[in-house]
XYZ file of C-alpha atoms in Angstrom:
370
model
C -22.468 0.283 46.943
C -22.737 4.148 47.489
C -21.003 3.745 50.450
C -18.353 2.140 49.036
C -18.319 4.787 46.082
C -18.358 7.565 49.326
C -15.874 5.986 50.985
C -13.427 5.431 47.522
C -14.176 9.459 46.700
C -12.914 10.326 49.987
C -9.503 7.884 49.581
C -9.556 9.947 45.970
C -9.683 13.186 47.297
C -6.569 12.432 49.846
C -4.914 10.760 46.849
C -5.255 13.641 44.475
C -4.120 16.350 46.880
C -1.282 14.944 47.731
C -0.308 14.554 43.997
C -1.108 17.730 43.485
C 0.923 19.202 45.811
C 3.665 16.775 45.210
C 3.885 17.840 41.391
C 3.464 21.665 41.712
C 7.487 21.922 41.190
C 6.902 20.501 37.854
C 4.128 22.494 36.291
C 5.393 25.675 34.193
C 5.184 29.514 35.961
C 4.932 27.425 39.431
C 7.921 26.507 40.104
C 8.949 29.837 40.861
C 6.448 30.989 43.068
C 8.148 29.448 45.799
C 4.610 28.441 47.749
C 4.084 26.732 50.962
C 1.713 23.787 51.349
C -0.629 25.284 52.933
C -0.822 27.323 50.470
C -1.181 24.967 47.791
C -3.852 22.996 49.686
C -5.925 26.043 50.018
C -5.867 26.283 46.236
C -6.581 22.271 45.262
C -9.572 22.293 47.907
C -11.054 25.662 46.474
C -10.345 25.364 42.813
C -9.640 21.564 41.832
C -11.911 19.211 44.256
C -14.476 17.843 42.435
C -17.686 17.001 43.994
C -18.894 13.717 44.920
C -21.190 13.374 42.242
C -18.263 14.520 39.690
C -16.046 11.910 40.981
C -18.543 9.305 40.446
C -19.541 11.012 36.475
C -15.790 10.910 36.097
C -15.291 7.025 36.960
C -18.248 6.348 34.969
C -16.640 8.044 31.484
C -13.074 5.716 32.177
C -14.874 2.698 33.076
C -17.455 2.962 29.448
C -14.809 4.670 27.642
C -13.605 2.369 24.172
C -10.486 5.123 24.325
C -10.156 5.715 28.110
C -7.793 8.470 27.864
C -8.656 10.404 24.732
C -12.398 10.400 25.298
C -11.255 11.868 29.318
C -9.308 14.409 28.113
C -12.133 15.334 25.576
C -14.839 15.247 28.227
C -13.696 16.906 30.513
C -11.363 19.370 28.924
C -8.300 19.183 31.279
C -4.884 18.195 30.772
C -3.441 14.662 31.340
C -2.034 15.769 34.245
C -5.336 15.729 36.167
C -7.045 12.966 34.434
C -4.066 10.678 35.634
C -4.766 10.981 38.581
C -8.287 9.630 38.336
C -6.390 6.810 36.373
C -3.667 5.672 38.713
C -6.098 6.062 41.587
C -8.317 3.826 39.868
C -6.012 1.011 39.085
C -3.960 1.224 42.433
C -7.851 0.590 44.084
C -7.873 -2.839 41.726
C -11.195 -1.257 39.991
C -9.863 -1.122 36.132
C -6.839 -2.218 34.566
C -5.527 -0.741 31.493
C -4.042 -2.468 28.019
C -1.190 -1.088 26.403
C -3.686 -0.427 23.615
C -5.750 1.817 25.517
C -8.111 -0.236 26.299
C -10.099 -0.190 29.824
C -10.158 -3.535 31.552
C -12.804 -3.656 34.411
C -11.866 -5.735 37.470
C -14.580 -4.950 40.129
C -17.546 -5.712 37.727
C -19.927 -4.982 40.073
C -19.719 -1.533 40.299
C -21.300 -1.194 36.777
C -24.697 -1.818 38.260
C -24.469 1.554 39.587
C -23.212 3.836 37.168
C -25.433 4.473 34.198
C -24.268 3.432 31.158
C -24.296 6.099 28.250
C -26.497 5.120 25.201
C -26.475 6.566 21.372
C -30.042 8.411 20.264
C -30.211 5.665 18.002
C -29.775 3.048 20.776
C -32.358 4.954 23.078
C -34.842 4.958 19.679
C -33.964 1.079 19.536
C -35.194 0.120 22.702
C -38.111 2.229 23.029
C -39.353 0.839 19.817
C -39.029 -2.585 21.000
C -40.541 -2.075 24.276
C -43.688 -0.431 23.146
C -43.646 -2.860 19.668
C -44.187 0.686 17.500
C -42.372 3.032 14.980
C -41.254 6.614 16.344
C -42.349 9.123 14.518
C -39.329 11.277 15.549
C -40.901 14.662 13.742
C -43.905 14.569 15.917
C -44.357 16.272 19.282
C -43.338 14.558 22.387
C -46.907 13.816 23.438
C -48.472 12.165 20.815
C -47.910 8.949 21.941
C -49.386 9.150 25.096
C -52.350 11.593 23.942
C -51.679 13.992 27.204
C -54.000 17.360 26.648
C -51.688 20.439 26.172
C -53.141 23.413 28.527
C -51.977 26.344 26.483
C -52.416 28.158 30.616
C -49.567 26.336 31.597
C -47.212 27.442 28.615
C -46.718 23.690 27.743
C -45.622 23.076 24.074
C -44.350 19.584 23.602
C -40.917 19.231 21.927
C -40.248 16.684 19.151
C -39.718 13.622 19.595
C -35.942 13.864 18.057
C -36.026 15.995 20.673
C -36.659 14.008 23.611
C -34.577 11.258 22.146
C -31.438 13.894 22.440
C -32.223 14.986 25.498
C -32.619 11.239 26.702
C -29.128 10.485 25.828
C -27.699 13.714 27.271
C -28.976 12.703 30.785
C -27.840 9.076 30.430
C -24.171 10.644 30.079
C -23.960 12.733 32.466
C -26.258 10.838 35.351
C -23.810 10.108 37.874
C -25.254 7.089 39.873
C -28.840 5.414 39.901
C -29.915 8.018 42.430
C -33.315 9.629 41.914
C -33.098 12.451 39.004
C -36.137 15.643 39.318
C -38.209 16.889 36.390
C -39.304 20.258 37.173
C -42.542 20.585 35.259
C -42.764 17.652 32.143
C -45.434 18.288 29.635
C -42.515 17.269 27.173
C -42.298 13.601 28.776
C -38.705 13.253 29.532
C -39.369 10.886 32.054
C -41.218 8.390 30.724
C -39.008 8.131 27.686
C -36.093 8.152 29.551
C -37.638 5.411 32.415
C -38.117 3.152 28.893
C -34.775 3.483 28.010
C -33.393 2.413 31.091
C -35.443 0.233 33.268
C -32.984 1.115 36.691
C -33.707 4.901 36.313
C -35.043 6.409 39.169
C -36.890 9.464 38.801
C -39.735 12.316 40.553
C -42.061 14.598 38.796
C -43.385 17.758 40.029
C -45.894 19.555 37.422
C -48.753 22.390 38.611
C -51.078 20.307 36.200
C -52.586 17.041 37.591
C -53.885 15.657 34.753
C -50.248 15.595 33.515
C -49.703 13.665 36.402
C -52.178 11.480 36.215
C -51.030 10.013 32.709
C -47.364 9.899 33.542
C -49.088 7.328 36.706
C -50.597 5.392 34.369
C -47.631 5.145 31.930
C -45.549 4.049 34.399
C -48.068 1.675 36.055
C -48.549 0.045 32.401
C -44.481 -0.693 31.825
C -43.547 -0.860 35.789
C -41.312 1.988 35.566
C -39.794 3.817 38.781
C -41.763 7.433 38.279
C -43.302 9.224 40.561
C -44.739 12.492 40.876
C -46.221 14.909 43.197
C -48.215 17.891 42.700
C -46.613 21.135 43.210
C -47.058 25.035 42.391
C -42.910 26.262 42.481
C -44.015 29.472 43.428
C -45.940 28.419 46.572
C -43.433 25.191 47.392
C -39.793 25.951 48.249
C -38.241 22.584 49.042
C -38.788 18.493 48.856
C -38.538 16.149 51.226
C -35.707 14.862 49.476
C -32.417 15.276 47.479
C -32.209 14.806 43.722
C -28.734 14.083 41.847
C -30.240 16.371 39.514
C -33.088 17.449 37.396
C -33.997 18.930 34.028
C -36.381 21.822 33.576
C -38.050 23.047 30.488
C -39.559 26.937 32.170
C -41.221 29.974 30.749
C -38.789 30.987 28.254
C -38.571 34.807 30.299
C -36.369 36.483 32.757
C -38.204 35.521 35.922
C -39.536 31.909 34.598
C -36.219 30.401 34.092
C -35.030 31.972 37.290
C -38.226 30.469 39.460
C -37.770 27.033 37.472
C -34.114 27.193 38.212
C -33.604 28.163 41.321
C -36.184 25.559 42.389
C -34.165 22.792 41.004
C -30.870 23.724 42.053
C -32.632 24.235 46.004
C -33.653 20.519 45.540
C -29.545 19.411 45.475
C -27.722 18.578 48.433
C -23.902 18.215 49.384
C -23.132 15.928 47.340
C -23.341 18.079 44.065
C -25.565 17.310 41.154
C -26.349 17.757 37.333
C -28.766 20.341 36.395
C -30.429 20.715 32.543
C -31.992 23.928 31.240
C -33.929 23.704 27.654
C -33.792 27.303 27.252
C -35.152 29.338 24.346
C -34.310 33.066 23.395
C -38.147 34.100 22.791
C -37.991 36.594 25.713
C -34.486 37.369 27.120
C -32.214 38.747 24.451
C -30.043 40.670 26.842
C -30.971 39.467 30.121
C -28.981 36.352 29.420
C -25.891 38.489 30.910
C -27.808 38.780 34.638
C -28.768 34.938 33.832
C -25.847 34.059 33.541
C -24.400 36.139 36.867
C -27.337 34.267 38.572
C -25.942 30.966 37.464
C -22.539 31.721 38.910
C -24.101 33.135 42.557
C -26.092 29.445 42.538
C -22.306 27.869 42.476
C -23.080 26.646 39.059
C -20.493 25.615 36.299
C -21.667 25.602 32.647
C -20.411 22.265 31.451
C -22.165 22.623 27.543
C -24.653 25.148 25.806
C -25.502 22.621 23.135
C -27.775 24.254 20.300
C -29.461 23.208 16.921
C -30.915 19.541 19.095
C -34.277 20.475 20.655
C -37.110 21.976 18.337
C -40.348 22.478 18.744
C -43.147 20.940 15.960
C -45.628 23.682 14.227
C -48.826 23.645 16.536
C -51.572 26.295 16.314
C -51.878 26.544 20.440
C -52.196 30.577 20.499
C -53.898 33.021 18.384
C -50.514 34.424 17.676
C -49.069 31.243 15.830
C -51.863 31.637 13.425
C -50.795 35.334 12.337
C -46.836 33.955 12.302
C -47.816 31.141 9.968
C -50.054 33.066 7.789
C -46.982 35.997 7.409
C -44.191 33.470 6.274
C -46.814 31.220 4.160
C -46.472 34.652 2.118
C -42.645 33.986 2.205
C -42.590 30.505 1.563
C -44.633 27.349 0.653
C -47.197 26.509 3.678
C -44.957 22.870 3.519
C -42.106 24.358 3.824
C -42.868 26.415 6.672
C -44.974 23.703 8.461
C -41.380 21.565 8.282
C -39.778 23.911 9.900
C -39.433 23.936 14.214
C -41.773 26.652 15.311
C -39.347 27.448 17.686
C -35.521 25.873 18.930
C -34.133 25.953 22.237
C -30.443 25.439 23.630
C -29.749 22.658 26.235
C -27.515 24.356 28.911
C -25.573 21.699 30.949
C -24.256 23.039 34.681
C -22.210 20.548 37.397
C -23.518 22.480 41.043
C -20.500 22.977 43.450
C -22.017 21.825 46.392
C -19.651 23.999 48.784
C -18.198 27.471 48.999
C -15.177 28.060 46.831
C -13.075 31.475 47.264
C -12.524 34.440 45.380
C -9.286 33.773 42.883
C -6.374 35.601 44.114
C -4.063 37.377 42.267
C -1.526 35.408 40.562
C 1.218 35.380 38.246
C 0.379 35.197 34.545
C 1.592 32.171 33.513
C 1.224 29.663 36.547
C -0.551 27.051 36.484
C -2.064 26.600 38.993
């Protein structure tokens, strides 16, 4: 089947560019610039081609959408211009059909089995709870379930559960196809709560910390899940063996972690694009996230969402310095109140990787759209 979906993306991308050059003469502050196909091409391969990996994200929103085309336009915050295309591209290949409603009526059913389907927290909370026959307690840190030993050397901090549960569902919409997704380091678990809440995902774990390892093997050995993991110091490795269709990283929160986390992740994509995660926390950038953010845009990266206020991290006494923190506000506050409280929260950062060289924007006129 990703053949076939290789094979449709390439029929899409003819499709599309030929719209797109076809309608120029409609769109406003175009139709004056007088351009020449060429020209025009230059511009839809450079600045409007999505990647494979988009297409197949894209397809996937339509074809689980309840409201096709406002939850498109919402997504992926364009105008119904280009989503239309995606649309009558999609019904002219006999893959959906549409109600007058609004409704999305899928025709080749098959193709479901490849594109994972977005889940609710509360559905992902569901089904883990039924699977391991046990109560979350979603205030807790990620770990306690599984009883992995946190190695304060390796910066690991477990998130909350809650946590997890968000981050879960944030994969599950944006994973493109049931291709195999990377964890860059994992002391948080995302894997093996995400591998419960969806039997068919696929995924690799690379942590510095065997034992880590170890546990995650005999998780996934216990409820047959598709994990597997491999050993690796980032700063010795450079590449896998393989390609990922992306990964999620949790690094140092400094300058140089995030970059060595990063830039390991995003080295692990091939041409066909990808999805890349960052749980980021401001404990030591402040500033630097301006030269972050330039070394986003040299990896080809575009931020999707910076999603904040969804990942916090549970009060645990790890380093001597929690000890004096929570000693200094328990003269502020009431030592329950402060122990309710996230010790620390992060942002999730969500990037789409542009898998080839686009151009430097010319210089055009103010009001084209194009």
């Amino acid at each position: 089947m990703n053949n076939e979906l290789k094979n449709l993306y390439f029929e899409f991308l003819k499709f599309q560019e030929k719209k797109f050059i076809e309608d120029r003469k409609f769109w406003f502050g175009v139709r004056e610039m007088k351009l020449k196909e060429k020209e025009i091409k230059k511009i839809f391969l450079n600045y409007e081609r999505d990647s494979f990996l988009e297409f197949c994200k894209k397809v996937k929103d339509i074809i689980f959408a309840k409201d096709p085309l406002r939850e498109s336009l919402s997504k992926w915050s364009v105008d119904n211009w280009l989503s239309y295309y995606y649309f009558k591209f999609l019904k002219d290949k006999k893959i959906v059909d549409f109600k007058k409603n609004g409704k999305v009526f899928l025709l080749k059913k098959e193709i479901k089995n490849f594109l994972p389907r977005p889940k609710t927290e509360r559905e992902i909370k569901k089904k883990i709870e039924k699977k391991l026959k046990i109560k979350l307690a979603l205030n807790a840190p990620s770990n306690y379930l599984f009883k992995t030993k946190i190695k304060p050397k390796y910066d690991q901090f477990p998130i909350s559960t809650s946590s997890v549960l968000f981050l879960v569902s944030k994969i599950l919409e944006y994973l493109p196809l049931y291709a195999k997704f990377l964890f860059v380091g994992d002391d948080d678990l995302v894997s093996v709560y995400l591998s419960l809440a969806d039997e068919n995902f696929k995924a690799k774990v690379i942590d510095i910390d065997e034992a880590l390892l170890k546990k995650i093997r005999e998780v996934a050995k216990r409820f047959n899940l598709k994990i597997e993991t491999e050993r690796v110091n980032l700063f010795q490795e450079k590449r896998l063996k393989e390609k990922f269709v992306g990964f999620l990283t949790s690094p140092v929160y400094t300058f140089e972690g995030t970059k060595a986390f990063f830039n390991f992740g995003v080295d692990q994509l091939g041409k066909d694009g990808g999805f890349c995660f960052l749980n980021l926390a401001d404990e030591a950038i402040g500033n630097r996230y301006l030269f972050l953010e330039e070394f986003f845009a040299r990896k080809n990266l575009k931020i999707l969402e910076v999603i904040k206020g969804k990942i916090h991290y549970p009060w645990q006494i790890l380093h001597s310095e929690e000890k004096i923190i929570l000693e200094r506000y328990r003269q502020l506050f009431s030592e329950k109140v402060v122990e309710k409280s996230p010790i620390i929260s992060s942002s999730l950062w969500v990037f789409s990787f542009v898998p080839f060289k686009v151009a430097r924007p010319q210089k055009q006129p103010f009001y084209a759209y194009l």
